[in-house]
Amino acid sequence: MSPVYDLQINLNGQYNFFLNQDVISKYCGSLRKMIKQSKKKGNKKSKPPEIITIEIDDFPGGPDGFELVSRFCYSNGEISIDVSNVSTLYSCSVILGMTEKLCSSNLLFQTEKFLREVLYGSWNDILLCLKNCEQVFLHADSYGLVDKLIFAALTKISRNSDVFSSSSLSSSFASSLSPEMAKNTPESDKRSVSCGRSNEWWFEDMSSLSPRIILKLIKITGAYKTNIKSLVLTKFILHYLKTKLQDKSEVMRNKLEYSDLADKAVKGVVLAGENAFSCRKLFWVLRVLSSFSLSRESRSGLETLIGEMLDQATLDDLLISARGGSRESGFYNVDLVIRLLRVFVKKREEEESREQDMKEIGRLIDKYLREISPDQNLKVSKFLGVAESLPDSARDCFDGVYRAIDIYLQSHPNLTPQDRTKICRCLNYKKLTMQTCRQLARNPKISPDIAVQALKSKCDNQANKIPDVKVANKSFSCRYSEEKKPVLLHLKGFEISEKIAERLASRGRYNWSVVDSFREGL
């Protein structure tokens, strides 16, 4: 009579199973071979040990998978097989050599028989089997099971939409089956999937699978040239990634796979281009994919596509939060907007397109500057980076830029005098309206030098328009009086701070004249 157990299986160096050699050897060819080898070694050295120990690493399904196999062996080759465990049982039966050579209706035969029904069965069963493959992915993939299940899923999709070429998939699917699995399989599967009419009906169901299986699906559709409509697949990847954003821990555990998927999504988006994606949709894509580790090449390609369409953007599109919102970066992703502006300007300069496009973007950026100005962490250099990204010709009037500067100065009371002066360098004083120029001169946060420079520039600009001006019945050049000093015309009602007036008087470089209008005395 054989002992209750005379075989110890050490699994992955952590788990021990105590079994009977005769029971296990009846079904598992690989273990039978290892037991014989162990006995031969024992006979050469000394008396064989009462309990033979075998170590197995990287077993499919780990201890749970081996426990299923043990139950099968101790139940005289009977076990309940369903879609939630068939992938694990199949992988275990292959690695343990549980074939018909040992006994009839062995585990490999039973699992292959069940899988034939699944592959030509319902949509839900295929998905559940794929879900089970995630637990034994490396083994199931190397044995070809993942490919077969994906082919089955794609075939279902093709028969209920026009996303894939049904004939190409069917032939590829049939050729992927092993001779054993191909036996008695119907030539055509007339069972249909209950689904909607949209080509996207399968998006939600497939989003429950792991990124490794989705990457495998993408690889298969490309490798077998299934006449795939790439836009639909791109939309699926975007939907999949958006869904996975809800589980941050899952994304971190499979960071490389998700990054690879994000890159493939960008490739599809760039390939489809503006014919398939509006500017607003592209900004949505950017927001979703920025949560994953995009490669530099992919990010550049996506930003280039958006930048070339930037004149179609809205203020809401540009207000993308910076990741983390740290003191270094500020609340908004200003660097992104600067990069997009550079792409837009370069494209328009190369095409020599109509000025209206540039004017529209100028108005948009002025609104953007006013929106980001209150951000306490926004540096002067970032503000100037946005304001100066556009050429001077993009703005007919710089009033919007001044309003943004005014908001910035009010929101940043601790700026140094140097920064207050620096931020005004993006202003074109000649393109300020008289009302705005008046506000600038009265603004206590603006450096007196800047106020003087703005006033002088405005007066010079007006003087160029009015070459001959008479004051007090004396004709003179607007630029020079009889004393050959510059004349700064001060409009009546155009109040200037006392500090600026004192500075003008102390320098003695201007003749001060107060008139009701530039045309007074004509």
Coordinates of C-alpha atoms in Angstrom, one line a residue:
M1 CA 0.0 0.0 0.0
S2 CA 1.4 3.3 -1.0
P3 CA 1.8 6.0 1.6
V4 CA -0.6 8.9 1.9
Y5 CA 2.1 11.2 0.5
D6 CA 5.6 10.6 -0.8
L7 CA 6.0 13.6 -3.0
Q8 CA 6.7 17.2 -2.0
I9 CA 6.2 20.0 -4.6
N10 CA 7.9 23.2 -3.6
L11 CA 6.3 26.0 -5.7
N12 CA 8.1 29.2 -6.3
G13 CA 10.2 28.7 -3.2
Q14 CA 7.2 29.6 -1.0
Y15 CA 4.5 27.0 -1.1
N16 CA 4.7 23.2 -0.4
F17 CA 2.2 20.6 -1.7
F18 CA 2.4 17.1 -0.2
L19 CA 1.1 14.5 -2.7
N20 CA 1.1 10.9 -3.7
Q21 CA 3.5 10.0 -6.6
D22 CA 1.2 7.4 -8.1
V23 CA -1.8 9.7 -8.2
I24 CA 0.1 12.7 -9.8
S25 CA 2.1 10.5 -12.2
K26 CA -1.1 9.1 -13.7
Y27 CA -2.0 12.5 -15.2
C28 CA 1.1 14.7 -15.2
G29 CA 3.8 13.5 -17.7
S30 CA 6.3 16.2 -16.7
L31 CA 6.1 15.3 -13.0
R32 CA 6.3 11.6 -13.8
K33 CA 9.6 12.2 -15.7
M34 CA 11.0 14.4 -12.8
I35 CA 10.1 11.7 -10.3
K36 CA 11.9 9.0 -12.3
Q37 CA 15.0 11.2 -12.6
S38 CA 15.0 11.9 -8.9
K39 CA 14.8 8.1 -8.1
K40 CA 17.7 7.3 -10.4
K41 CA 19.9 9.9 -8.7
G42 CA 18.9 8.4 -5.3
N43 CA 19.8 4.9 -6.4
K44 CA 23.3 5.9 -7.5
K45 CA 24.1 7.6 -4.2
S46 CA 22.2 5.7 -1.6
K47 CA 18.8 4.5 -0.7
P48 CA 16.1 6.7 -2.3
P49 CA 14.4 9.0 0.1
E50 CA 10.9 8.2 1.4
I51 CA 9.7 11.6 0.2
I52 CA 10.9 13.0 -3.1
T53 CA 11.1 16.8 -3.3
I54 CA 10.6 18.7 -6.6
E55 CA 11.0 22.4 -7.0
I56 CA 8.9 24.3 -9.6
D57 CA 9.3 28.0 -10.4
D58 CA 7.0 30.3 -12.3
F59 CA 4.1 28.0 -12.3
P60 CA 1.0 29.4 -14.2
G61 CA -1.5 30.7 -11.7
G62 CA 0.8 30.1 -8.8
P63 CA -0.4 28.0 -5.9
D64 CA -4.1 28.5 -7.0
G65 CA -3.3 27.0 -10.4
F66 CA -1.4 24.0 -8.9
E67 CA -4.2 23.4 -6.4
L68 CA -6.7 23.1 -9.4
V69 CA -4.4 20.5 -11.0
S70 CA -4.2 18.6 -7.7
R71 CA -7.9 18.5 -7.4
F72 CA -8.2 17.2 -10.9
C73 CA -5.8 14.4 -10.2
Y74 CA -7.3 13.4 -6.9
S75 CA -10.8 13.4 -8.4
N76 CA -10.0 10.8 -11.0
G77 CA -9.7 13.3 -13.8
E78 CA -12.8 15.3 -13.2
I79 CA -13.1 19.0 -12.5
S80 CA -15.5 21.8 -13.2
I81 CA -14.2 23.8 -16.1
D82 CA -15.7 27.3 -16.8
V83 CA -14.7 30.5 -18.5
S84 CA -13.2 31.9 -15.3
N85 CA -10.6 29.1 -14.9
V86 CA -10.2 27.4 -18.4
S87 CA -7.2 29.6 -19.3
T88 CA -5.4 28.8 -16.1
L89 CA -6.2 25.0 -16.4
Y90 CA -5.1 25.0 -20.1
S91 CA -1.7 26.6 -19.3
C92 CA -1.2 24.2 -16.4
S93 CA -2.0 21.2 -18.5
V94 CA 0.5 22.2 -21.1
I95 CA 3.4 22.9 -18.7
L96 CA 2.7 19.6 -16.9
G97 CA 2.3 17.5 -20.0
M98 CA -1.2 16.3 -19.2
T99 CA -1.9 14.7 -22.6
E100 CA -3.8 11.7 -23.9
K101 CA -0.6 9.6 -23.9
L102 CA -1.0 9.2 -20.1
C103 CA -4.7 8.6 -19.9
S104 CA -7.9 9.3 -21.9
S105 CA -9.7 12.5 -21.4
N106 CA -6.8 14.1 -19.7
L107 CA -6.9 17.8 -18.6
L108 CA -5.4 19.2 -21.8
F109 CA -8.0 17.4 -23.9
Q110 CA -10.8 18.7 -21.7
T111 CA -9.6 22.3 -21.7
E112 CA -9.1 22.3 -25.5
K113 CA -12.6 20.9 -26.0
F114 CA -14.1 23.6 -23.8
L115 CA -12.0 26.3 -25.5
R116 CA -13.4 25.3 -28.9
E117 CA -16.9 26.0 -27.6
V118 CA -15.7 29.3 -26.2
L119 CA -14.0 30.5 -29.4
Y120 CA -17.1 29.9 -31.4
G121 CA -19.4 30.8 -28.5
S122 CA -20.7 34.0 -27.0
W123 CA -19.0 37.4 -26.9
N124 CA -19.2 37.4 -23.1
D125 CA -17.5 34.0 -22.8
I126 CA -14.6 35.1 -25.0
L127 CA -14.1 38.3 -22.9
L128 CA -14.2 36.3 -19.6
C129 CA -11.6 33.8 -21.0
L130 CA -9.4 36.8 -22.0
K131 CA -9.8 38.2 -18.5
N132 CA -8.7 34.9 -17.0
C133 CA -5.6 34.9 -19.3
E134 CA -4.4 38.0 -17.4
Q135 CA -3.5 35.7 -14.4
V136 CA -1.3 33.5 -16.6
F137 CA -0.5 35.9 -19.4
L138 CA 3.1 34.9 -20.2
H139 CA 2.2 31.2 -20.4
A140 CA -1.1 31.7 -22.2
D141 CA 0.6 34.0 -24.7
S142 CA 3.5 31.7 -25.4
Y143 CA 1.0 28.8 -26.0
G144 CA -1.0 30.9 -28.5
L145 CA -4.1 31.0 -26.4
V146 CA -4.2 34.8 -26.2
D147 CA -4.0 35.1 -29.9
K148 CA -6.8 32.7 -30.5
L149 CA -9.1 34.4 -28.1
I150 CA -8.3 37.8 -29.6
F151 CA -9.0 36.5 -33.1
A152 CA -12.3 35.2 -31.9
A153 CA -13.2 38.6 -30.3
L154 CA -12.2 40.5 -33.5
T155 CA -14.3 38.1 -35.6
K156 CA -17.3 38.9 -33.4
I157 CA -16.7 42.6 -33.8
S158 CA -16.4 42.3 -37.6
R159 CA -19.7 40.4 -37.9
N160 CA -21.5 43.1 -36.0
S161 CA -19.8 46.2 -37.5
D162 CA -17.7 47.3 -40.4
V163 CA -14.6 47.9 -38.4
F164 CA -12.6 44.9 -39.6
S165 CA -12.6 42.7 -42.6
S166 CA -14.6 39.7 -41.6
S167 CA -13.1 37.4 -44.3
S168 CA -9.5 38.2 -43.5
L169 CA -10.1 37.7 -39.8
S170 CA -11.9 34.4 -40.3
S171 CA -9.1 32.9 -42.4
S172 CA -6.5 34.1 -39.9
F173 CA -8.5 32.8 -37.0
A174 CA -8.9 29.4 -38.6
S175 CA -5.2 29.1 -39.4
S176 CA -4.3 30.1 -35.8
L177 CA -6.0 27.0 -34.3
S178 CA -4.0 23.9 -33.5
P179 CA -5.0 20.7 -35.3
E180 CA -6.6 19.4 -32.1
M181 CA -8.6 22.5 -31.6
A182 CA -9.6 22.8 -35.2
K183 CA -11.3 19.4 -35.2
N184 CA -15.0 19.5 -35.6
T185 CA -15.1 23.3 -35.6
P186 CA -17.9 24.8 -37.8
E187 CA -16.8 26.5 -40.9
S188 CA -18.9 29.6 -40.1
D189 CA -20.3 30.8 -36.9
K190 CA -23.8 32.2 -37.5
R191 CA -24.4 33.2 -33.9
S192 CA -24.5 36.9 -33.5
V193 CA -23.7 39.2 -30.7
S194 CA -26.3 41.3 -29.1
C195 CA -25.1 44.8 -29.6
G196 CA -25.9 48.3 -30.8
R197 CA -25.5 49.5 -34.4
S198 CA -22.6 51.7 -33.6
N199 CA -19.1 50.6 -34.6
E200 CA -18.1 51.5 -31.0
W201 CA -20.4 49.0 -29.3
W202 CA -17.5 46.9 -28.1
F203 CA -15.5 49.8 -26.5
E204 CA -16.9 49.4 -23.0
D205 CA -16.6 45.6 -22.8
M206 CA -13.0 45.6 -24.0
S207 CA -12.0 48.3 -21.6
S208 CA -12.2 45.8 -18.8
L209 CA -9.1 44.0 -20.1
S210 CA -5.5 44.5 -19.1
P211 CA -3.2 46.8 -21.2
R212 CA -1.0 43.8 -22.2
I213 CA -4.0 42.2 -23.9
I214 CA -5.0 45.5 -25.6
L215 CA -1.4 45.9 -26.9
K216 CA -1.6 42.3 -28.2
L217 CA -4.8 43.1 -30.0
I218 CA -3.2 46.1 -31.7
K219 CA -0.3 44.0 -32.7
I220 CA -2.5 41.3 -34.2
T221 CA -4.6 43.7 -36.2
G222 CA -1.4 45.2 -37.8
A223 CA 0.5 41.9 -38.2
Y224 CA -2.3 40.2 -40.2
K225 CA -3.3 43.2 -42.3
T226 CA -6.9 42.9 -41.5
N227 CA -7.9 46.1 -43.4
I228 CA -8.6 47.8 -40.1
K229 CA -10.2 51.2 -40.0
S230 CA -7.4 52.8 -37.9
L231 CA -9.6 55.7 -36.8
V232 CA -12.0 53.4 -34.9
L233 CA -9.1 51.6 -33.2
T234 CA -7.6 55.0 -32.3
K235 CA -10.9 56.1 -30.7
F236 CA -11.0 52.8 -28.8
I237 CA -7.5 53.3 -27.4
L238 CA -8.5 56.8 -26.3
H239 CA -11.7 55.5 -24.7
Y240 CA -9.7 52.8 -23.0
L241 CA -7.1 55.1 -21.5
K242 CA -9.7 57.6 -20.4
T243 CA -11.5 54.8 -18.5
K244 CA -8.3 53.6 -16.8
L245 CA -7.6 57.1 -15.5
Q246 CA -10.1 56.3 -12.8
D247 CA -7.7 53.8 -11.3
K248 CA -4.4 55.6 -10.6
S249 CA -2.9 52.6 -8.8
E250 CA -3.6 50.3 -11.9
V251 CA -1.9 52.8 -14.2
M252 CA 1.2 53.0 -11.9
R253 CA 1.5 49.2 -11.7
N254 CA 1.5 48.9 -15.5
K255 CA 3.2 52.2 -16.3
L256 CA 5.2 51.0 -19.3
E257 CA 2.2 49.3 -21.0
Y258 CA 0.0 52.3 -20.6
S259 CA 2.7 54.6 -21.9
D260 CA 3.1 52.4 -25.0
L261 CA -0.7 52.5 -25.5
A262 CA -0.7 56.3 -25.2
D263 CA 2.1 56.6 -27.9
K264 CA 0.0 54.4 -30.2
A265 CA -3.0 56.6 -29.7
V266 CA -1.0 59.6 -30.7
K267 CA 0.2 57.9 -33.8
G268 CA -3.3 57.2 -34.8
V269 CA -4.5 60.7 -34.0
V270 CA -1.6 62.3 -36.0
L271 CA -2.3 60.0 -38.9
A272 CA -6.0 60.9 -39.0
G273 CA -5.1 64.6 -38.5
E274 CA -7.5 67.6 -38.6
N275 CA -9.9 65.8 -40.9
A276 CA -11.0 63.5 -38.1
F277 CA -10.3 65.6 -35.0
S278 CA -11.3 69.2 -34.3
C279 CA -9.1 71.5 -32.3
R280 CA -11.2 71.1 -29.2
K281 CA -11.1 67.3 -29.5
L282 CA -7.3 67.4 -29.9
F283 CA -7.1 69.4 -26.6
W284 CA -9.2 66.7 -25.0
V285 CA -6.8 64.1 -26.4
L286 CA -3.9 66.0 -25.0
R287 CA -5.5 66.3 -21.5
V288 CA -6.1 62.5 -21.4
L289 CA -2.8 61.4 -22.7
S290 CA -0.8 63.8 -20.6
S291 CA -1.7 61.7 -17.6
F292 CA 0.5 58.9 -19.1
S293 CA 4.2 59.0 -19.9
L294 CA 4.2 60.1 -23.5
S295 CA 7.4 59.9 -25.4
R296 CA 9.0 63.1 -26.5
E297 CA 8.3 62.3 -30.1
S298 CA 4.7 61.6 -29.5
R299 CA 4.1 64.7 -27.4
S300 CA 5.9 66.8 -30.1
G301 CA 3.7 65.3 -32.9
L302 CA 0.5 66.0 -31.0
E303 CA 1.4 69.5 -30.1
T304 CA 2.4 70.3 -33.6
L305 CA -1.0 69.2 -34.9
I306 CA -2.7 71.3 -32.3
G307 CA -0.5 74.3 -32.8
E308 CA -1.2 74.4 -36.5
M309 CA -5.0 74.7 -35.7
L310 CA -4.6 77.0 -32.8
D311 CA -6.7 79.8 -34.4
Q312 CA -9.7 77.4 -33.9
A313 CA -9.1 77.2 -30.2
T314 CA -11.1 78.8 -27.4
L315 CA -10.0 80.2 -24.1
D316 CA -11.3 77.1 -22.2
D317 CA -9.1 74.9 -24.5
L318 CA -5.9 76.8 -23.5
L319 CA -6.6 76.7 -19.7
I320 CA -4.9 73.4 -19.1
S321 CA -3.8 72.9 -15.5
A322 CA -0.2 72.2 -14.9
R323 CA 0.6 68.8 -13.4
G324 CA 0.8 69.2 -9.7
G325 CA 0.3 73.0 -9.8
S326 CA 3.6 73.5 -7.9
R327 CA 5.2 76.8 -7.0
E328 CA 7.7 76.2 -9.8
S329 CA 5.1 75.6 -12.6
G330 CA 2.2 77.7 -11.5
F331 CA -1.5 76.6 -11.8
Y332 CA -1.7 76.6 -15.6
N333 CA 0.5 74.9 -18.2
V334 CA 1.9 78.1 -19.7
D335 CA 4.9 76.3 -21.3
L336 CA 2.5 74.3 -23.4
V337 CA 0.7 77.4 -24.7
I338 CA 4.1 79.0 -25.6
R339 CA 5.1 75.9 -27.5
L340 CA 1.8 75.8 -29.4
L341 CA 2.1 79.5 -30.2
R342 CA 5.6 79.0 -31.7
V343 CA 4.2 76.2 -33.9
F344 CA 1.3 78.4 -35.0
V345 CA 3.5 81.5 -35.8
K346 CA 6.0 79.4 -37.7
K347 CA 3.3 77.7 -39.8
R348 CA 1.6 81.0 -40.7
E349 CA 4.9 82.7 -41.6
E350 CA 5.8 79.8 -43.9
E351 CA 2.4 79.8 -45.6
E352 CA 2.2 83.6 -45.6
S353 CA -1.5 83.2 -44.7
R354 CA -4.0 86.0 -44.3
E355 CA -3.5 88.4 -41.4
Q356 CA -6.9 87.7 -40.0
D357 CA -5.7 84.3 -38.6
M358 CA -3.0 86.2 -36.7
K359 CA -5.4 88.8 -35.4
E360 CA -7.8 86.2 -34.1
I361 CA -5.0 84.4 -32.2
G362 CA -3.8 87.8 -30.9
R363 CA -7.3 88.5 -29.3
L364 CA -7.4 84.9 -27.9
I365 CA -3.9 85.3 -26.2
D366 CA -4.9 88.6 -24.7
K367 CA -7.8 86.9 -23.1
Y368 CA -5.6 84.1 -21.9
L369 CA -3.1 86.5 -20.4
R370 CA -5.9 88.2 -18.4
E371 CA -7.1 84.8 -17.2
I372 CA -3.7 83.6 -16.0
S373 CA -2.5 86.9 -14.5
P374 CA -4.0 86.4 -11.0
D375 CA -2.0 83.1 -10.6
Q376 CA 0.3 83.8 -7.6
N377 CA 2.9 81.4 -8.9
L378 CA 3.1 82.8 -12.5
K379 CA 6.5 84.2 -13.0
V380 CA 7.2 87.4 -15.0
S381 CA 9.2 85.4 -17.5
K382 CA 6.3 83.1 -18.2
F383 CA 3.9 86.0 -18.7
L384 CA 6.4 87.6 -21.1
G385 CA 6.9 84.3 -22.8
V386 CA 3.2 84.1 -23.8
A387 CA 2.9 87.8 -24.6
E388 CA 6.0 88.0 -26.8
S389 CA 5.3 84.7 -28.6
L390 CA 3.2 86.6 -31.2
P391 CA 4.7 89.2 -33.6
D392 CA 3.7 92.8 -33.2
S393 CA 1.5 92.6 -36.2
A394 CA -0.8 90.2 -34.5
R395 CA -2.3 93.0 -32.5
D396 CA -3.9 96.2 -33.8
C397 CA -4.2 97.4 -30.2
F398 CA -2.3 96.6 -27.1
D399 CA -5.0 97.6 -24.6
G400 CA -5.7 93.9 -23.8
V401 CA -2.1 93.3 -23.0
Y402 CA -2.0 96.3 -20.7
R403 CA -5.1 95.1 -18.8
A404 CA -3.4 91.8 -18.3
I405 CA -0.4 93.6 -16.9
D406 CA -2.5 95.7 -14.6
I407 CA -4.2 92.5 -13.2
Y408 CA -0.8 90.9 -12.8
L409 CA 0.6 93.9 -10.9
Q410 CA -2.4 94.0 -8.6
S411 CA -2.1 90.2 -7.9
H412 CA 1.6 90.4 -7.3
P413 CA 2.2 93.3 -4.9
N414 CA 5.6 92.1 -3.8
L415 CA 7.3 92.5 -7.2
T416 CA 10.6 94.2 -7.4
P417 CA 10.9 97.5 -9.3
Q418 CA 13.0 95.7 -11.9
D419 CA 10.2 93.1 -12.5
R420 CA 7.6 95.9 -12.7
T421 CA 9.6 97.5 -15.4
K422 CA 10.5 94.2 -17.1
I423 CA 6.9 93.1 -17.5
C424 CA 6.0 96.3 -19.5
R425 CA 8.5 95.5 -22.2
C426 CA 5.9 93.5 -24.2
L427 CA 3.8 96.7 -24.6
N428 CA 3.8 98.7 -27.9
Y429 CA 3.0 102.1 -26.5
K430 CA 2.1 103.5 -30.0
K431 CA -0.7 100.9 -30.2
L432 CA -2.3 101.9 -26.9
T433 CA -5.5 103.9 -27.1
M434 CA -5.5 107.4 -25.5
Q435 CA -7.8 106.2 -22.7
T436 CA -5.5 103.2 -21.8
C437 CA -2.4 105.5 -22.0
R438 CA -4.1 107.8 -19.5
Q439 CA -4.7 104.8 -17.2
L440 CA -1.1 103.7 -17.5
A441 CA 0.1 107.2 -16.5
R442 CA -2.1 107.2 -13.4
N443 CA -1.2 103.7 -12.4
P444 CA 1.0 103.9 -9.2
K445 CA 2.3 100.4 -9.8
I446 CA 3.9 101.4 -13.1
S447 CA 7.4 102.8 -13.0
P448 CA 7.5 106.6 -13.7
D449 CA 10.0 106.0 -16.4
I450 CA 7.6 103.6 -18.2
A451 CA 4.8 106.2 -17.9
V452 CA 7.0 108.9 -19.4
Q453 CA 8.1 106.6 -22.2
A454 CA 4.5 105.7 -23.0
L455 CA 3.3 109.3 -23.0
K456 CA 6.2 110.5 -25.1
S457 CA 5.7 107.6 -27.6
K458 CA 2.0 108.4 -27.8
C459 CA 2.7 112.1 -28.4
D460 CA 5.3 111.3 -31.0
N461 CA 2.8 109.1 -32.7
Q462 CA 0.2 111.8 -32.8
A463 CA 2.8 114.3 -34.0
N464 CA 3.6 112.2 -37.0
K465 CA 0.0 112.4 -37.9
I466 CA -0.2 116.2 -37.4
P467 CA 3.0 117.7 -38.8
D468 CA 2.0 121.4 -38.2
V469 CA 0.7 122.4 -34.8
K470 CA 0.2 126.0 -33.6
V471 CA 0.0 127.0 -30.0
A472 CA -0.5 130.6 -28.7
N473 CA -0.3 132.0 -32.2
K474 CA 3.2 130.7 -32.6
S475 CA 4.0 128.1 -35.2
F476 CA 6.6 125.5 -34.2
S477 CA 7.6 122.0 -35.0
C478 CA 5.7 119.5 -32.8
R479 CA 9.0 117.9 -31.8
Y480 CA 11.0 121.0 -31.1
S481 CA 10.3 124.4 -29.7
E482 CA 12.3 127.6 -30.2
E483 CA 14.6 126.4 -27.4
K484 CA 15.2 123.2 -29.3
K485 CA 13.8 121.1 -26.4
P486 CA 11.3 118.2 -26.9
V487 CA 7.7 119.3 -26.2
L488 CA 5.5 116.8 -24.4
L489 CA 1.9 117.8 -25.0
H490 CA -0.3 117.1 -21.9
L491 CA -4.0 116.9 -22.7
K492 CA -6.3 118.7 -20.4
G493 CA -8.0 116.2 -18.2
F494 CA -5.2 113.8 -18.8
E495 CA -4.0 113.6 -15.2
I496 CA -0.4 112.6 -14.5
S497 CA 0.9 111.7 -11.1
E498 CA 2.9 114.4 -9.2
K499 CA 5.9 112.0 -9.1
I500 CA 6.1 111.8 -12.9
A501 CA 5.7 115.6 -13.2
E502 CA 8.5 116.2 -10.7
R503 CA 10.8 113.8 -12.6
L504 CA 10.1 115.6 -15.9
A505 CA 10.8 119.0 -14.3
S506 CA 13.9 117.9 -12.6
R507 CA 15.4 116.5 -15.8
G508 CA 14.7 119.7 -17.7
R509 CA 14.5 117.9 -20.9
Y510 CA 11.0 118.8 -21.8
N511 CA 9.0 121.9 -22.4
W512 CA 5.7 121.3 -20.6
S513 CA 2.6 122.4 -22.4
V514 CA -1.0 121.9 -21.4
V515 CA -3.6 122.1 -24.2
D516 CA -7.2 121.2 -24.6
S517 CA -6.5 119.1 -27.7
F518 CA -3.8 118.4 -30.2
R519 CA -5.5 120.6 -32.7
E520 CA -5.9 123.6 -30.3
G521 CA -4.4 126.7 -31.9
L522 CA -4.7 125.5 -35.4

